[in-house]
Amino acid sequence: MHASSSQPPEVSEIGEVSGTGRTVRTVDVLVIGGGIIGLVTAWRSAQLGLRTAVADPAPGGGAAQVAAGMLAAVTELHYGEQDLLAINLASARRYPAFAAELAEASGQEIGYRACGTLAVALDADDRAHLRELHELQQRSGLDSQWLSGRECRRLEPMLAPGVRGGVRVDGDHQADPRRLARALLTACERAGVVFHRAEARRLLVEADRATGAELADGSRVRADRTVLAAGSHSARLAGVPPHVVPPVRPVKGQVLRLRVPGPYAPFLSRTVRAVVRGGPVYLVPRENGELVLGATTEELGWDTTVTAGGVYELLRDAHELVPGITELPLVETRAGLRPGSPDNAPLLGPTALPGLLAATGHHRNGVLLTPFTGDVMGRVLAGEALPEAARPFSPQRFPARAAHQEQPA
Ligand code: GLY
């Protein structure tokens, strides 16, 4: 067990050695999982003055190391997800203030860039699909504008000549998830969060109440409240009663990183995306010249292999969209696991087990929903009821039997 070197442990937790020789530490809040969702929860918890610990062998890692960081509330709109749209929009609106607050707390920028997004169509099928998305956006009162192919190319001259039309969404921006994770880690350390660099192995439950966790190094962290925020691994923690296990599964995404050689001649000025042969492809240009190209969506359990087929399909589809990408250096290929849930929406707040809360299942929207999740978890940890906007996302919305059955093997 290692505490963060930047914060004396005695400030934030009480430690003792039990009769069995195990180290037992006591905190107010233990967060299981140190990805961006766990970190934002821990940061808000520590800001409340609660003694807060995070258990994770590599805090700041996880899906954020792979994600592109699109804040795509409008361009990733789907039928039947009106409640999710509401919190996605709320979180997108929170981003500028959240980024400023985090920069102040950590001394680091998170690459928030108000660049907008252009979704384009390459053939008649894609165009019909995009028209439907645009109509859904209009019916939902969202700000989006239909453009001809020529208008799309005027905005983004690197687009293929065959682009048949597009939807311009000036409110869908981006942040850099790796910088976001680093900044949250620093903000947590500065706020006094203690990091246990070990995996949580078992939830401790006494008298029908969660009381912390046993870690892989054999130590125990006792906590008044325990937050399950382990992303796609959230259903794997031993000791969680079956009816409380969150129905979260891994959804693989392969992502490539290219580099636009500096000084960065304009290549793309905004996020460009399309559905090509039924699969989404997107290109997210950063100010530092990084160009993130994603992403596959694969139901393959815990597999994180980067495959020749995945890379081929991403490059093939992106090349149809923006032919010039084949000239760029390919600097990284990586796969990550989205924490998918049965309704593609997160699980936020108290579970059916007293003392156990969840902040997981963010699926495609983890980066986008980081500010909202921090706000909600902070209010719940402060003793308030689950805020109105988060009530549709209570972990208790899934029937217990389904939650048990849908656990990954
Ligand atoms: N939100 C983008 C993705 O999950 O691929």
Short mmCIF file of C-alpha atoms and ligand atoms in Angstrom, two decimals:
data_model
loop_
_atom_site.label_atom_id
_atom_site.label_comp_id
_atom_site.label_asym_id
_atom_site.label_seq_id
_atom_site.Cartn_x
_atom_site.Cartn_y
_atom_site.Cartn_z
CA MET A 1 0.00 0.00 0.00
CA HIS A 2 1.45 3.35 -0.95
CA ALA A 3 0.12 6.71 -0.06
CA SER A 4 0.67 9.63 -2.37
CA SER A 5 3.99 11.28 -1.58
CA SER A 6 2.49 14.76 -1.93
CA GLN A 7 0.08 14.35 0.99
CA PRO A 8 0.95 13.14 4.48
CA PRO A 9 -1.33 10.15 5.20
CA GLU A 10 -2.08 11.29 8.74
CA VAL A 11 -3.95 14.28 7.32
CA SER A 12 -6.38 12.12 5.42
CA GLU A 13 -6.68 8.69 6.96
CA ILE A 14 -6.22 6.86 10.21
CA GLY A 15 -4.09 3.70 10.09
CA GLU A 16 -3.65 0.82 12.52
CA VAL A 17 -2.51 -2.81 12.48
CA SER A 18 -5.29 -5.25 13.32
CA GLY A 19 -5.05 -8.37 15.48
CA THR A 20 -4.51 -10.42 12.30
CA GLY A 21 -1.45 -8.34 11.40
CA ARG A 22 -3.25 -6.67 8.50
CA THR A 23 -2.97 -2.95 8.01
CA VAL A 24 -6.38 -1.37 8.43
CA ARG A 25 -6.96 2.22 7.45
CA THR A 26 -10.09 4.21 8.03
CA VAL A 27 -11.47 6.94 5.83
CA ASP A 28 -14.81 8.58 5.23
CA VAL A 29 -14.94 7.72 1.52
CA LEU A 30 -13.13 4.98 -0.39
CA VAL A 31 -13.29 5.24 -4.17
CA ILE A 32 -12.61 1.97 -5.96
CA GLY A 33 -11.07 2.89 -9.32
CA GLY A 34 -8.81 5.80 -10.22
CA GLY A 35 -9.92 6.54 -13.78
CA ILE A 36 -11.35 9.97 -14.55
CA ILE A 37 -14.74 9.11 -13.00
CA GLY A 38 -13.17 7.78 -9.79
CA LEU A 39 -10.80 10.75 -9.63
CA VAL A 40 -13.46 13.41 -10.12
CA THR A 41 -15.53 11.71 -7.41
CA ALA A 42 -12.55 11.62 -5.04
CA TRP A 43 -11.68 15.25 -5.78
CA ARG A 44 -15.23 16.43 -5.00
CA SER A 45 -15.27 14.26 -1.88
CA ALA A 46 -11.99 15.70 -0.58
CA GLN A 47 -13.23 19.23 -1.34
CA LEU A 48 -16.08 18.53 1.10
CA GLY A 49 -13.51 17.90 3.81
CA LEU A 50 -14.10 14.15 3.80
CA ARG A 51 -11.10 11.87 4.38
CA THR A 52 -10.90 10.24 0.97
CA ALA A 53 -8.88 7.36 -0.46
CA VAL A 54 -8.65 5.86 -3.95
CA ALA A 55 -7.73 2.23 -4.58
CA ASP A 56 -6.18 1.64 -7.99
CA PRO A 57 -2.86 0.07 -9.04
CA ALA A 58 -2.36 2.81 -11.66
CA PRO A 59 -4.50 5.87 -10.92
CA GLY A 60 -5.05 8.15 -13.89
CA GLY A 61 -5.08 5.18 -16.27
CA GLY A 62 -8.03 3.32 -17.72
CA ALA A 63 -10.18 4.18 -20.70
CA ALA A 64 -9.17 7.87 -20.60
CA GLN A 65 -5.75 6.87 -21.88
CA VAL A 66 -7.38 5.68 -25.09
CA ALA A 67 -10.45 7.91 -25.51
CA ALA A 68 -10.51 10.71 -28.07
CA GLY A 69 -12.29 13.14 -25.76
CA MET A 70 -15.18 14.23 -27.98
CA LEU A 71 -17.83 16.12 -26.04
CA ALA A 72 -20.45 14.95 -28.52
CA ALA A 73 -23.83 15.42 -26.85
CA VAL A 74 -25.49 16.44 -30.13
CA THR A 75 -23.62 14.42 -32.77
CA GLU A 76 -23.87 11.18 -30.74
CA LEU A 77 -27.61 11.58 -30.11
CA HIS A 78 -29.62 8.35 -30.34
CA TYR A 79 -33.34 7.58 -30.41
CA GLY A 80 -34.85 6.91 -27.00
CA GLU A 81 -32.05 8.56 -25.03
CA GLN A 82 -33.71 11.85 -24.05
CA ASP A 83 -32.73 11.56 -20.36
CA LEU A 84 -29.15 10.83 -21.35
CA LEU A 85 -29.21 13.78 -23.76
CA ALA A 86 -30.29 16.08 -20.92
CA ILE A 87 -27.30 15.19 -18.72
CA ASN A 88 -24.91 15.12 -21.67
CA LEU A 89 -25.95 18.68 -22.54
CA ALA A 90 -25.76 19.75 -18.90
CA SER A 91 -22.25 18.34 -18.61
CA ALA A 92 -21.16 19.94 -21.91
CA ARG A 93 -22.36 23.30 -20.56
CA ARG A 94 -20.38 22.75 -17.36
CA TYR A 95 -17.13 22.09 -19.22
CA PRO A 96 -15.67 25.62 -19.50
CA ALA A 97 -16.13 26.35 -15.78
CA PHE A 98 -15.03 22.84 -14.83
CA ALA A 99 -11.85 23.13 -16.95
CA ALA A 100 -11.08 26.51 -15.36
CA GLU A 101 -11.66 25.20 -11.83
CA LEU A 102 -9.50 22.15 -12.48
CA ALA A 103 -6.74 24.29 -14.02
CA GLU A 104 -6.79 26.45 -10.89
CA ALA A 105 -6.69 23.42 -8.59
CA SER A 106 -4.03 21.46 -10.48
CA GLY A 107 -2.02 24.09 -12.33
CA GLN A 108 -2.70 22.12 -15.54
CA GLU A 109 -4.83 22.70 -18.62
CA ILE A 110 -6.97 19.83 -19.93
CA GLY A 111 -6.99 20.74 -23.61
CA TYR A 112 -10.60 21.92 -23.63
CA ARG A 113 -11.14 23.22 -27.13
CA ALA A 114 -14.36 24.86 -28.35
CA CYS A 115 -13.83 23.69 -31.92
CA GLY A 116 -17.26 22.30 -32.92
CA THR A 117 -17.96 19.19 -34.98
CA LEU A 118 -18.89 18.41 -38.56
CA ALA A 119 -20.63 15.09 -39.28
CA VAL A 120 -20.54 14.22 -42.97
CA ALA A 121 -22.01 11.67 -45.36
CA LEU A 122 -20.09 9.91 -48.12
CA ASP A 123 -22.82 8.02 -49.96
CA ALA A 124 -26.60 7.90 -50.28
CA ASP A 125 -27.05 5.53 -47.31
CA ASP A 126 -24.86 7.65 -45.05
CA ARG A 127 -26.72 10.73 -46.21
CA ALA A 128 -30.09 9.21 -45.34
CA HIS A 129 -28.73 8.20 -41.94
CA LEU A 130 -27.38 11.70 -41.33
CA ARG A 131 -30.68 13.29 -42.45
CA GLU A 132 -32.47 11.23 -39.81
CA LEU A 133 -29.98 12.29 -37.17
CA HIS A 134 -30.44 15.91 -38.19
CA GLU A 135 -34.24 15.61 -37.98
CA LEU A 136 -33.93 14.03 -34.53
CA GLN A 137 -31.65 16.88 -33.46
CA GLN A 138 -34.15 19.43 -34.76
CA ARG A 139 -37.08 17.71 -33.01
CA SER A 140 -35.03 17.72 -29.82
CA GLY A 141 -34.50 21.48 -30.11
CA LEU A 142 -30.75 21.16 -30.66
CA ASP A 143 -28.53 23.54 -32.54
CA SER A 144 -27.38 21.85 -35.77
CA GLN A 145 -27.29 22.93 -39.37
CA TRP A 146 -27.57 20.89 -42.59
CA LEU A 147 -24.82 21.68 -45.13
CA SER A 148 -24.26 20.69 -48.76
CA GLY A 149 -21.09 18.79 -49.67
CA ARG A 150 -19.61 22.00 -51.05
CA GLU A 151 -20.34 23.88 -47.84
CA CYS A 152 -18.71 21.07 -45.85
CA ARG A 153 -15.54 21.29 -47.95
CA ARG A 154 -15.48 25.05 -47.63
CA LEU A 155 -15.33 24.56 -43.85
CA GLU A 156 -12.86 21.67 -44.03
CA PRO A 157 -10.89 21.72 -47.31
CA MET A 158 -9.17 18.37 -46.54
CA LEU A 159 -12.49 16.52 -46.87
CA ALA A 160 -12.88 14.13 -49.80
CA PRO A 161 -14.46 15.64 -52.92
CA GLY A 162 -17.19 12.98 -52.74
CA VAL A 163 -18.69 14.22 -49.46
CA ARG A 164 -22.46 14.42 -50.09
CA GLY A 165 -23.57 16.64 -47.25
CA GLY A 166 -23.15 17.13 -43.55
CA VAL A 167 -24.42 18.44 -40.24
CA ARG A 168 -22.57 21.27 -38.57
CA VAL A 169 -22.75 21.25 -34.77
CA ASP A 170 -20.96 24.23 -33.31
CA GLY A 171 -21.56 23.14 -29.69
CA ASP A 172 -19.83 19.72 -29.69
CA HIS A 173 -16.28 20.36 -28.53
CA GLN A 174 -13.36 18.32 -27.19
CA ALA A 175 -11.04 17.85 -24.22
CA ASP A 176 -7.82 15.83 -24.00
CA PRO A 177 -8.61 12.83 -21.76
CA ARG A 178 -4.97 12.14 -20.89
CA ARG A 179 -4.46 15.71 -19.71
CA LEU A 180 -7.80 15.54 -17.91
CA ALA A 181 -6.67 12.41 -16.02
CA ARG A 182 -3.33 14.00 -15.09
CA ALA A 183 -4.96 17.19 -13.88
CA LEU A 184 -7.53 15.29 -11.79
CA LEU A 185 -4.75 13.22 -10.24
CA THR A 186 -2.87 16.34 -9.21
CA ALA A 187 -6.03 18.05 -7.96
CA CYS A 188 -6.81 14.98 -5.85
CA GLU A 189 -3.30 14.89 -4.40
CA ARG A 190 -3.43 18.59 -3.59
CA ALA A 191 -6.84 18.14 -1.95
CA GLY A 192 -5.46 15.42 0.33
CA VAL A 193 -6.78 12.26 -1.35
CA VAL A 194 -4.69 9.22 -0.38
CA PHE A 195 -3.84 6.75 -3.15
CA HIS A 196 -3.54 3.05 -2.45
CA ARG A 197 -1.75 1.67 -5.47
CA ALA A 198 -3.34 -1.75 -5.25
CA GLU A 199 -6.44 -3.31 -6.72
CA ALA A 200 -9.53 -3.60 -4.54
CA ARG A 201 -10.04 -7.34 -4.24
CA ARG A 202 -13.16 -7.68 -2.11
CA LEU A 203 -15.88 -5.42 -0.81
CA LEU A 204 -16.20 -5.56 2.96
CA VAL A 205 -19.80 -5.99 4.08
CA GLU A 206 -20.88 -6.08 7.71
CA ALA A 207 -24.45 -6.23 8.97
CA ASP A 208 -25.80 -5.60 5.46
CA ARG A 209 -23.70 -2.50 4.98
CA ALA A 210 -20.61 -1.86 2.83
CA THR A 211 -17.70 -0.95 5.08
CA GLY A 212 -14.76 -0.59 2.70
CA ALA A 213 -12.58 -3.01 0.80
CA GLU A 214 -9.76 -5.46 1.09
CA LEU A 215 -6.95 -4.69 -1.33
CA ALA A 216 -4.73 -7.04 -3.34
CA ASP A 217 -1.81 -6.32 -0.98
CA GLY A 218 -3.82 -7.78 1.90
CA SER A 219 -4.51 -4.44 3.61
CA ARG A 220 -7.99 -3.20 4.36
CA VAL A 221 -9.48 0.24 3.96
CA ARG A 222 -12.53 0.76 6.12
CA ALA A 223 -14.87 3.46 4.92
CA ASP A 224 -18.15 4.97 5.91
CA ARG A 225 -19.01 5.08 2.20
CA THR A 226 -17.48 3.13 -0.66
CA VAL A 227 -17.86 4.27 -4.28
CA LEU A 228 -17.61 1.67 -7.01
CA ALA A 229 -16.02 3.55 -9.92
CA ALA A 230 -13.94 0.89 -11.61
CA GLY A 231 -15.17 1.46 -15.18
CA SER A 232 -15.59 -1.75 -17.16
CA HIS A 233 -14.27 -3.71 -14.15
CA SER A 234 -17.06 -2.54 -11.86
CA ALA A 235 -18.94 -5.86 -12.01
CA ARG A 236 -15.84 -7.87 -11.08
CA LEU A 237 -15.35 -6.89 -7.44
CA ALA A 238 -15.81 -9.90 -5.16
CA GLY A 239 -18.05 -9.60 -2.14
CA VAL A 240 -20.70 -7.40 -3.78
CA PRO A 241 -24.10 -9.03 -3.15
CA PRO A 242 -25.47 -10.38 -6.47
CA HIS A 243 -28.51 -8.10 -6.49
CA VAL A 244 -26.20 -5.06 -6.23
CA VAL A 245 -23.60 -5.98 -8.89
CA PRO A 246 -23.76 -3.24 -11.55
CA PRO A 247 -24.64 -4.61 -15.01
CA VAL A 248 -21.53 -3.18 -16.64
CA ARG A 249 -19.56 -4.90 -19.39
CA PRO A 250 -16.43 -4.05 -21.40
CA VAL A 251 -16.94 -2.66 -24.91
CA LYS A 252 -13.68 -2.58 -26.81
CA GLY A 253 -12.60 0.44 -28.83
CA GLN A 254 -9.47 0.60 -30.97
CA VAL A 255 -8.08 4.10 -31.50
CA LEU A 256 -5.17 5.43 -33.56
CA ARG A 257 -3.10 8.54 -33.03
CA LEU A 258 -1.53 10.37 -35.96
CA ARG A 259 0.58 13.48 -35.93
CA VAL A 260 0.17 16.56 -38.08
CA PRO A 261 3.78 17.80 -38.51
CA GLY A 262 4.41 21.22 -36.98
CA PRO A 263 4.16 24.10 -37.28
CA TYR A 264 0.63 22.85 -37.55
CA ALA A 265 -0.60 23.76 -40.98
CA PRO A 266 -4.38 23.60 -40.83
CA PHE A 267 -5.37 20.00 -41.49
CA LEU A 268 -8.74 19.85 -39.80
CA SER A 269 -10.04 22.73 -37.72
CA ARG A 270 -12.80 20.80 -35.93
CA THR A 271 -13.82 17.23 -35.15
CA VAL A 272 -14.92 15.48 -38.33
CA ARG A 273 -16.97 12.32 -38.19
CA ALA A 274 -19.08 10.05 -40.35
CA VAL A 275 -20.81 6.73 -40.42
CA VAL A 276 -19.06 4.68 -43.09
CA ARG A 277 -20.59 1.30 -44.02
CA GLY A 278 -22.59 1.40 -40.80
CA GLY A 279 -19.60 2.06 -38.50
CA PRO A 280 -18.76 5.42 -36.95
CA VAL A 281 -15.37 6.96 -37.63
CA TYR A 282 -14.11 10.23 -36.22
CA LEU A 283 -11.05 12.45 -36.44
CA VAL A 284 -10.32 14.72 -33.49
CA PRO A 285 -7.61 17.35 -34.13
CA ARG A 286 -5.74 18.72 -31.12
CA GLU A 287 -3.98 22.05 -30.98
CA ASN A 288 -0.62 20.29 -30.38
CA GLY A 289 -0.84 18.47 -33.73
CA GLU A 290 -2.18 15.16 -32.43
CA LEU A 291 -4.96 13.75 -34.59
CA VAL A 292 -7.00 11.04 -32.87
CA LEU A 293 -8.76 8.58 -35.14
CA GLY A 294 -11.41 6.31 -33.63
CA ALA A 295 -13.00 4.03 -32.91
CA THR A 296 -14.10 0.44 -33.25
CA THR A 297 -16.96 -0.90 -31.12
CA GLU A 298 -16.42 -4.56 -30.31
CA GLU A 299 -18.12 -6.89 -27.83
CA LEU A 300 -15.11 -9.11 -27.14
CA GLY A 301 -14.97 -9.29 -23.36
CA TRP A 302 -11.63 -8.30 -21.86
CA ASP A 303 -9.65 -8.46 -25.08
CA THR A 304 -7.55 -5.34 -25.69
CA THR A 305 -5.56 -6.58 -28.68
CA VAL A 306 -4.94 -4.04 -31.41
CA THR A 307 -5.78 -6.01 -34.55
CA ALA A 308 -4.65 -5.57 -38.14
CA GLY A 309 -8.33 -5.65 -39.14
CA GLY A 310 -9.28 -2.90 -36.69
CA VAL A 311 -6.45 -0.62 -37.79
CA TYR A 312 -7.16 -1.38 -41.46
CA GLU A 313 -10.86 -0.56 -41.17
CA LEU A 314 -10.27 2.68 -39.27
CA LEU A 315 -7.65 3.85 -41.77
CA ARG A 316 -9.74 2.75 -44.77
CA ASP A 317 -12.83 4.59 -43.55
CA ALA A 318 -10.93 7.69 -42.43
CA HIS A 319 -9.10 7.75 -45.75
CA GLU A 320 -12.40 7.85 -47.61
CA LEU A 321 -13.36 10.81 -45.44
CA VAL A 322 -10.06 12.70 -45.45
CA PRO A 323 -7.68 11.21 -48.06
CA GLY A 324 -4.70 13.24 -46.81
CA ILE A 325 -4.42 11.26 -43.56
CA THR A 326 -2.33 8.57 -45.25
CA GLU A 327 0.54 11.10 -45.47
CA LEU A 328 0.65 11.55 -41.68
CA PRO A 329 2.88 9.63 -39.28
CA LEU A 330 0.96 6.97 -37.35
CA VAL A 331 2.34 7.31 -33.83
CA GLU A 332 0.16 5.08 -31.68
CA THR A 333 -2.38 2.29 -31.85
CA ARG A 334 -4.24 1.29 -28.71
CA ALA A 335 -7.41 -0.42 -27.52
CA GLY A 336 -9.45 0.42 -24.45
CA LEU A 337 -12.62 -0.81 -22.78
CA ARG A 338 -15.70 1.37 -22.45
CA PRO A 339 -17.87 0.53 -19.45
CA GLY A 340 -21.10 -0.38 -21.27
CA SER A 341 -24.45 -0.61 -19.48
CA PRO A 342 -27.76 -2.13 -20.68
CA ASP A 343 -29.20 1.30 -21.60
CA ASN A 344 -25.87 2.96 -22.55
CA ALA A 345 -26.24 5.34 -19.62
CA PRO A 346 -24.26 5.70 -16.40
CA LEU A 347 -25.09 4.40 -12.94
CA LEU A 348 -24.82 7.23 -10.42
CA GLY A 349 -25.51 7.37 -6.70
CA PRO A 350 -26.50 5.00 -3.91
CA THR A 351 -26.92 1.31 -4.67
CA ALA A 352 -29.36 -1.00 -2.89
CA LEU A 353 -26.60 -1.82 -0.37
CA PRO A 354 -26.27 0.87 2.30
CA GLY A 355 -22.81 2.42 2.29
CA LEU A 356 -22.14 1.46 -1.35
CA LEU A 357 -22.48 4.00 -4.17
CA ALA A 358 -21.76 3.65 -7.88
CA ALA A 359 -20.27 5.98 -10.48
CA THR A 360 -19.81 3.74 -13.49
CA GLY A 361 -21.30 2.57 -16.81
CA HIS A 362 -20.54 5.80 -18.69
CA HIS A 363 -20.03 3.84 -21.92
CA ARG A 364 -19.34 6.33 -24.77
CA ASN A 365 -19.69 9.42 -22.59
CA GLY A 366 -17.13 9.16 -19.81
CA VAL A 367 -15.12 12.26 -20.72
CA LEU A 368 -18.25 14.28 -21.52
CA LEU A 369 -19.95 13.30 -18.25
CA THR A 370 -16.97 13.88 -15.95
CA PRO A 371 -18.11 17.34 -14.70
CA PHE A 372 -21.71 16.21 -14.20
CA THR A 373 -20.63 13.03 -12.43
CA GLY A 374 -18.38 15.01 -10.09
CA ASP A 375 -21.22 17.39 -9.25
CA VAL A 376 -23.72 14.60 -8.62
CA MET A 377 -21.39 12.43 -6.55
CA GLY A 378 -20.25 15.46 -4.57
CA ARG A 379 -23.82 16.33 -3.66
CA VAL A 380 -24.67 12.76 -2.70
CA LEU A 381 -21.51 12.45 -0.60
CA ALA A 382 -22.44 15.73 1.07
CA GLY A 383 -25.59 13.99 2.27
CA GLU A 384 -28.07 15.35 -0.27
CA ALA A 385 -30.57 13.26 -2.19
CA LEU A 386 -29.68 12.21 -5.73
CA PRO A 387 -30.24 15.40 -7.78
CA GLU A 388 -33.35 15.44 -9.97
CA ALA A 389 -31.41 15.25 -13.27
CA ALA A 390 -29.54 12.15 -12.07
CA ARG A 391 -32.55 10.21 -10.82
CA PRO A 392 -33.10 8.32 -14.11
CA PHE A 393 -29.53 7.05 -13.66
CA SER A 394 -29.86 5.52 -10.22
CA PRO A 395 -28.00 2.17 -10.07
CA GLN A 396 -31.24 0.78 -8.67
CA ARG A 397 -33.12 1.19 -11.98
CA PHE A 398 -32.10 -2.27 -13.21
CA PRO A 399 -34.05 -5.30 -12.03
CA ALA A 400 -31.87 -7.24 -9.61
CA ARG A 401 -32.13 -10.45 -11.61
CA ALA A 402 -30.98 -8.80 -14.81
CA ALA A 403 -28.05 -7.21 -13.02
CA HIS A 404 -26.99 -10.62 -11.76
CA GLN A 405 -27.41 -12.33 -15.12
CA GLU A 406 -25.59 -9.73 -17.16
CA GLN A 407 -22.37 -9.86 -15.20
CA PRO A 408 -19.42 -10.51 -17.50
CA ALA A 409 -18.06 -14.01 -17.05
N1 GLY B 1 -17.65 8.55 -27.72
C1 GLY B 1 -16.80 7.96 -28.65
C2 GLY B 1 -16.56 6.53 -28.48
O1 GLY B 1 -16.93 5.96 -27.48
O2 GLY B 1 -15.99 5.94 -29.37
#
